[in-house]
Every structure is written in structure tokens, then in C-alpha cells.
Amino acid sequence: MKIITLHSNEKQLIKKAIKRDRQAQKLLYDRFSPKMLGVCRQYIKDLHFAEDVMINGFVKVFKHLSSFQGKGSFEGWIRAIMVRESISYLRKRQFVVYDDDILETGGDMVSVHEGLLDVEYVQHLIDELPEGYKTVFLLHAIEGYGHKEISEMLEISEGTSKSQLFKARKLLQENLSLRGMSPKSKSGIKK
């Protein structure tokens, strides 16, 4: 049995993967797929569909790998592809519905101290949101996109993006309150 030296240097792996080195591609996939499945899963409730989207995302990663210029993190570049793939999946399935009634943004924002709420529980609360609310919430609160970027990505107005975020936050607050985790309680949630 021949022992193959595994290249831990990301730049070398990327160069080899660009040249269609299957082992380098597999190493990159193995390194990033767990996190990227998590990204897809945030947007897509069903794990099997999230896996399909992630795999399609990696096909695009390897197809367009030569366009990665080394500026910024490679993981961030892959993550952006996974987010776009997830949104594309939702759009194709027409699961995302946006309404155009615009509410004033404001109100209290719920923030969760890291580690005090179970990650699976928080994901469950996010999964309960209507798809439009959930998508805008994830893009803004998790991915850090601004409303202008979100509106372009989802082909909605900035006002609709703001409205969806406001409604998502409000529903999350209500769901936390219903479960006895009021923003004013000592459960790790604060206003």
C-alpha cells in the first residue's frame, strides 16, 4: 500500500484541485463539507435536500475554483456559493414568499449568549419561521449582508427585506416568550 502525503496547505490543495486532482478535491470537500452542510441546513429544513444543495454547491466550487483569487478566506468564498445555492433552491421550489407590507423597523432585538441555548433548539426556532422571514433573517443576522445586498440577491425591495427581518425577529421573540424564555428572564436572553 502506497502512503500518500496529505497536503495540509490550503493553497497547494487549491492549486492541485484546479488541475482536477481528485485527491485534492476530496481533501477540500472533506475539510469544508461539514460546515457547509450546516450553512445549507440553516436555509433548508430537510437535511436530505440540504445535502443535495451542498453537493451542487461543491460542484460549482470545483467548476469555478480557478476564479478564487486568494483574496479573503477560502471558506468564506465557499460559504457564499452555498448561500447562493440555498437561495436558488428555495426560489426554484417557490418556498419563499415575501409580502410587501412594510413595517417600521425597530423594536427590541433578541440576542442569545453563546452556549446558553442549545444550537439545535435555536435552529428549530428558525426553522419554524416562514421561509421568506427565515431567508432574510439568515442572510442579515448570520451571513451579515445588508438590506441592499439582500434585496438584489432575492429580487425584492429593500423595504421588503427590512420588513421580513423585523417580522422574523418579532416571531422569534414571541416563540422564545411562549417557551418561557422571555427576553427579560435570566435564561441567557436579553433585550
mmCIF file of C-alpha atoms in Angstrom:
data_model
loop_
_atom_site.group_PDB
_atom_site.id
_atom_site.type_symbol
_atom_site.label_atom_id
_atom_site.label_comp_id
_atom_site.label_asym_id
_atom_site.label_seq_id
_atom_site.Cartn_x
_atom_site.Cartn_y
_atom_site.Cartn_z
ATOM 1 C CA MET A 1 0.000 0.000 0.000
ATOM 2 C CA LYS A 2 1.364 3.365 -1.016
ATOM 3 C CA ILE A 3 1.141 6.148 1.559
ATOM 4 C CA ILE A 4 0.264 9.463 0.003
ATOM 5 C CA THR A 5 1.355 12.625 1.756
ATOM 6 C CA LEU A 6 -1.656 14.731 2.563
ATOM 7 C CA HIS A 7 -1.143 18.387 1.843
ATOM 8 C CA SER A 8 -2.479 20.443 4.695
ATOM 9 C CA ASN A 9 -1.503 23.656 2.965
ATOM 10 C CA GLU A 10 -4.747 25.054 1.610
ATOM 11 C CA LYS A 11 -3.115 26.984 -1.239
ATOM 12 C CA GLN A 12 -1.393 23.845 -2.518
ATOM 13 C CA LEU A 13 -4.640 21.894 -2.312
ATOM 14 C CA ILE A 14 -6.458 24.594 -4.253
ATOM 15 C CA LYS A 15 -3.784 24.622 -6.973
ATOM 16 C CA LYS A 16 -3.976 20.850 -7.308
ATOM 17 C CA ALA A 17 -7.783 20.862 -7.270
ATOM 18 C CA ILE A 18 -7.801 23.443 -10.089
ATOM 19 C CA LYS A 19 -5.782 20.924 -12.123
ATOM 20 C CA ARG A 20 -8.560 18.384 -11.417
ATOM 21 C CA ASP A 21 -6.534 16.391 -8.898
ATOM 22 C CA ARG A 22 -9.315 14.228 -7.433
ATOM 23 C CA GLN A 23 -7.477 13.588 -4.173
ATOM 24 C CA ALA A 24 -7.004 17.322 -3.580
ATOM 25 C CA GLN A 25 -10.679 17.918 -4.383
ATOM 26 C CA LYS A 26 -11.680 15.196 -1.936
ATOM 27 C CA LEU A 27 -9.478 16.676 0.782
ATOM 28 C CA LEU A 28 -11.034 20.108 0.270
ATOM 29 C CA TYR A 29 -14.504 18.569 0.278
ATOM 30 C CA ASP A 30 -13.767 16.597 3.449
ATOM 31 C CA ARG A 31 -12.378 19.684 5.154
ATOM 32 C CA PHE A 32 -15.261 22.029 4.353
ATOM 33 C CA SER A 33 -18.346 19.871 3.805
ATOM 34 C CA PRO A 34 -19.412 19.590 7.478
ATOM 35 C CA LYS A 35 -19.521 23.378 7.889
ATOM 36 C CA MET A 36 -21.120 23.924 4.505
ATOM 37 C CA LEU A 37 -23.829 21.373 5.236
ATOM 38 C CA GLY A 38 -24.565 23.462 8.310
ATOM 39 C CA VAL A 39 -24.859 26.569 6.148
ATOM 40 C CA CYS A 40 -27.262 24.865 3.725
ATOM 41 C CA ARG A 41 -29.206 23.350 6.599
ATOM 42 C CA GLN A 42 -29.848 26.811 8.039
ATOM 43 C CA TYR A 43 -31.807 27.704 4.912
ATOM 44 C CA ILE A 44 -33.288 24.307 4.060
ATOM 45 C CA LYS A 45 -35.220 22.468 6.740
ATOM 46 C CA ASP A 46 -34.944 18.960 5.268
ATOM 47 C CA LEU A 47 -31.448 17.526 5.792
ATOM 48 C CA HIS A 48 -31.574 15.427 2.609
ATOM 49 C CA PHE A 49 -32.393 18.438 0.439
ATOM 50 C CA ALA A 50 -29.727 20.457 2.268
ATOM 51 C CA GLU A 51 -27.193 17.731 1.412
ATOM 52 C CA ASP A 52 -28.242 17.848 -2.249
ATOM 53 C CA VAL A 53 -27.798 21.620 -2.300
ATOM 54 C CA MET A 54 -24.403 21.324 -0.630
ATOM 55 C CA ILE A 55 -23.245 18.764 -3.199
ATOM 56 C CA ASN A 56 -24.447 21.005 -6.047
ATOM 57 C CA GLY A 57 -22.621 23.849 -4.348
ATOM 58 C CA PHE A 58 -19.378 21.867 -4.292
ATOM 59 C CA VAL A 59 -19.799 21.057 -7.982
ATOM 60 C CA LYS A 60 -19.855 24.827 -8.560
ATOM 61 C CA VAL A 61 -16.922 25.325 -6.194
ATOM 62 C CA PHE A 62 -14.761 22.946 -8.204
ATOM 63 C CA LYS A 63 -16.046 24.219 -11.536
ATOM 64 C CA HIS A 64 -15.182 27.824 -10.642
ATOM 65 C CA LEU A 65 -12.197 27.176 -8.394
ATOM 66 C CA SER A 66 -9.842 28.958 -10.748
ATOM 67 C CA SER A 67 -11.803 32.182 -10.177
ATOM 68 C CA PHE A 68 -10.868 32.198 -6.461
ATOM 69 C CA GLN A 69 -8.211 34.877 -6.325
ATOM 70 C CA GLY A 70 -6.926 34.206 -2.832
ATOM 71 C CA LYS A 71 -8.366 37.452 -1.511
ATOM 72 C CA GLY A 72 -10.269 36.802 1.679
ATOM 73 C CA SER A 73 -10.819 33.406 3.159
ATOM 74 C CA PHE A 74 -11.386 30.359 1.005
ATOM 75 C CA GLU A 75 -14.015 29.165 3.473
ATOM 76 C CA GLY A 76 -15.873 32.470 3.090
ATOM 77 C CA TRP A 77 -15.779 32.095 -0.693
ATOM 78 C CA ILE A 78 -17.248 28.592 -0.454
ATOM 79 C CA ARG A 79 -19.826 29.782 2.076
ATOM 80 C CA ALA A 80 -21.047 32.491 -0.315
ATOM 81 C CA ILE A 81 -21.553 29.842 -3.006
ATOM 82 C CA MET A 82 -23.515 27.656 -0.570
ATOM 83 C CA VAL A 83 -25.745 30.576 0.435
ATOM 84 C CA ARG A 84 -26.490 31.385 -3.224
ATOM 85 C CA GLU A 85 -27.196 27.713 -3.946
ATOM 86 C CA SER A 86 -29.567 27.503 -0.992
ATOM 87 C CA ILE A 87 -31.442 30.607 -2.105
ATOM 88 C CA SER A 88 -31.570 29.309 -5.664
ATOM 89 C CA TYR A 89 -33.017 26.023 -4.394
ATOM 90 C CA LEU A 90 -35.675 27.843 -2.383
ATOM 91 C CA ARG A 91 -36.537 30.094 -5.311
ATOM 92 C CA LYS A 92 -36.874 27.133 -7.704
ATOM 93 C CA ARG A 93 -39.141 25.347 -5.257
ATOM 94 C CA GLN A 94 -41.054 28.600 -4.651
ATOM 95 C CA PHE A 95 -40.912 28.032 -0.913
ATOM 96 C CA VAL A 96 -40.005 31.644 -0.259
ATOM 97 C CA VAL A 97 -42.953 34.002 -0.141
ATOM 98 C CA TYR A 98 -42.444 37.686 0.537
ATOM 99 C CA ASP A 99 -45.119 40.150 1.363
ATOM 100 C CA ASP A 100 -44.867 43.807 0.543
ATOM 101 C CA ASP A 101 -46.452 45.364 3.615
ATOM 102 C CA ILE A 102 -43.657 47.337 5.152
ATOM 103 C CA LEU A 103 -43.441 47.788 8.892
ATOM 104 C CA GLU A 104 -41.336 50.344 10.638
ATOM 105 C CA THR A 105 -38.125 48.672 11.699
ATOM 106 C CA GLY A 106 -37.321 48.901 15.326
ATOM 107 C CA GLY A 107 -38.412 47.124 18.398
ATOM 108 C CA ASP A 108 -36.254 45.084 20.650
ATOM 109 C CA MET A 109 -33.683 42.752 19.239
ATOM 110 C CA VAL A 110 -33.181 39.435 20.931
ATOM 111 C CA SER A 111 -29.597 38.344 21.332
ATOM 112 C CA VAL A 112 -28.552 34.959 22.622
ATOM 113 C CA HIS A 113 -25.442 34.494 24.708
ATOM 114 C CA GLU A 114 -23.303 31.823 23.110
ATOM 115 C CA GLY A 115 -23.710 28.435 24.679
ATOM 116 C CA LEU A 116 -26.775 29.210 26.815
ATOM 117 C CA LEU A 117 -29.324 27.889 24.341
ATOM 118 C CA ASP A 118 -28.947 24.599 22.546
ATOM 119 C CA VAL A 119 -27.917 25.150 18.923
ATOM 120 C CA GLU A 120 -30.436 22.582 17.720
ATOM 121 C CA TYR A 121 -33.203 24.345 19.638
ATOM 122 C CA VAL A 122 -32.311 27.703 18.095
ATOM 123 C CA GLN A 123 -32.200 26.076 14.645
ATOM 124 C CA HIS A 124 -35.637 24.593 15.342
ATOM 125 C CA LEU A 125 -36.992 28.072 16.195
ATOM 126 C CA ILE A 126 -35.503 29.468 12.996
ATOM 127 C CA ASP A 127 -36.964 26.540 11.018
ATOM 128 C CA GLU A 128 -40.418 27.449 12.330
ATOM 129 C CA LEU A 129 -40.228 30.863 10.669
ATOM 130 C CA PRO A 130 -41.999 31.303 7.324
ATOM 131 C CA GLU A 131 -39.434 30.759 4.553
ATOM 132 C CA GLY A 132 -39.294 34.409 3.470
ATOM 133 C CA TYR A 133 -38.682 35.626 7.005
ATOM 134 C CA LYS A 134 -36.154 32.868 7.628
ATOM 135 C CA THR A 135 -34.147 33.573 4.486
ATOM 136 C CA VAL A 136 -33.861 37.306 5.125
ATOM 137 C CA PHE A 137 -33.088 36.708 8.811
ATOM 138 C CA LEU A 138 -30.276 34.283 7.989
ATOM 139 C CA LEU A 139 -28.803 36.492 5.289
ATOM 140 C CA HIS A 140 -28.810 39.526 7.570
ATOM 141 C CA ALA A 141 -28.200 38.145 11.071
ATOM 142 C CA ILE A 142 -25.988 35.163 10.251
ATOM 143 C CA GLU A 143 -24.293 35.987 6.948
ATOM 144 C CA GLY A 144 -24.025 39.738 7.620
ATOM 145 C CA TYR A 145 -25.499 41.002 4.356
ATOM 146 C CA GLY A 146 -27.073 44.469 4.263
ATOM 147 C CA HIS A 147 -30.625 45.083 3.081
ATOM 148 C CA LYS A 148 -29.455 46.398 -0.282
ATOM 149 C CA GLU A 149 -27.468 43.206 -0.943
ATOM 150 C CA ILE A 150 -30.343 41.039 0.246
ATOM 151 C CA SER A 151 -32.812 42.878 -1.973
ATOM 152 C CA GLU A 152 -30.591 42.313 -5.004
ATOM 153 C CA MET A 153 -29.973 38.667 -4.132
ATOM 154 C CA LEU A 154 -33.629 37.836 -3.559
ATOM 155 C CA GLU A 155 -35.021 40.264 -6.142
ATOM 156 C CA ILE A 156 -37.164 42.089 -3.586
ATOM 157 C CA SER A 157 -37.261 45.706 -2.436
ATOM 158 C CA GLU A 158 -35.092 46.934 0.436
ATOM 159 C CA GLY A 159 -38.292 47.772 2.306
ATOM 160 C CA THR A 160 -39.489 44.194 1.965
ATOM 161 C CA SER A 161 -36.126 42.948 3.248
ATOM 162 C CA LYS A 162 -36.400 45.233 6.293
ATOM 163 C CA SER A 163 -39.994 44.186 6.872
ATOM 164 C CA GLN A 164 -39.145 40.477 6.663
ATOM 165 C CA LEU A 165 -36.271 40.902 9.134
ATOM 166 C CA PHE A 166 -38.467 42.829 11.560
ATOM 167 C CA LYS A 167 -41.187 40.164 11.374
ATOM 168 C CA ALA A 168 -38.666 37.328 11.776
ATOM 169 C CA ARG A 169 -37.199 38.910 14.903
ATOM 170 C CA LYS A 170 -40.662 39.539 16.306
ATOM 171 C CA LEU A 171 -41.720 35.907 15.731
ATOM 172 C CA LEU A 172 -38.506 34.613 17.291
ATOM 173 C CA GLN A 173 -39.117 36.800 20.347
ATOM 174 C CA GLU A 174 -42.707 35.544 20.604
ATOM 175 C CA ASN A 175 -41.616 31.905 20.271
ATOM 176 C CA LEU A 176 -38.988 32.379 22.965
ATOM 177 C CA SER A 177 -41.552 34.044 25.244
ATOM 178 C CA LEU A 178 -44.068 31.242 24.664
ATOM 179 C CA ARG A 179 -41.447 28.725 25.733
ATOM 180 C CA GLY A 180 -40.755 30.597 28.947
ATOM 181 C CA MET A 181 -37.598 32.191 27.667
ATOM 182 C CA SER A 182 -38.713 35.785 27.860
ATOM 183 C CA PRO A 183 -36.132 38.354 26.782
ATOM 184 C CA LYS A 184 -36.367 39.717 30.320
ATOM 185 C CA SER A 185 -35.736 36.380 32.028
ATOM 186 C CA LYS A 186 -32.410 35.216 33.345
ATOM 187 C CA SER A 187 -32.214 32.442 30.766
ATOM 188 C CA GLY A 188 -29.428 33.985 28.746
ATOM 189 C CA ILE A 189 -31.656 36.060 26.534
ATOM 190 C CA LYS A 190 -31.520 39.791 26.838
ATOM 191 C CA LYS A 191 -33.094 42.714 25.096
#
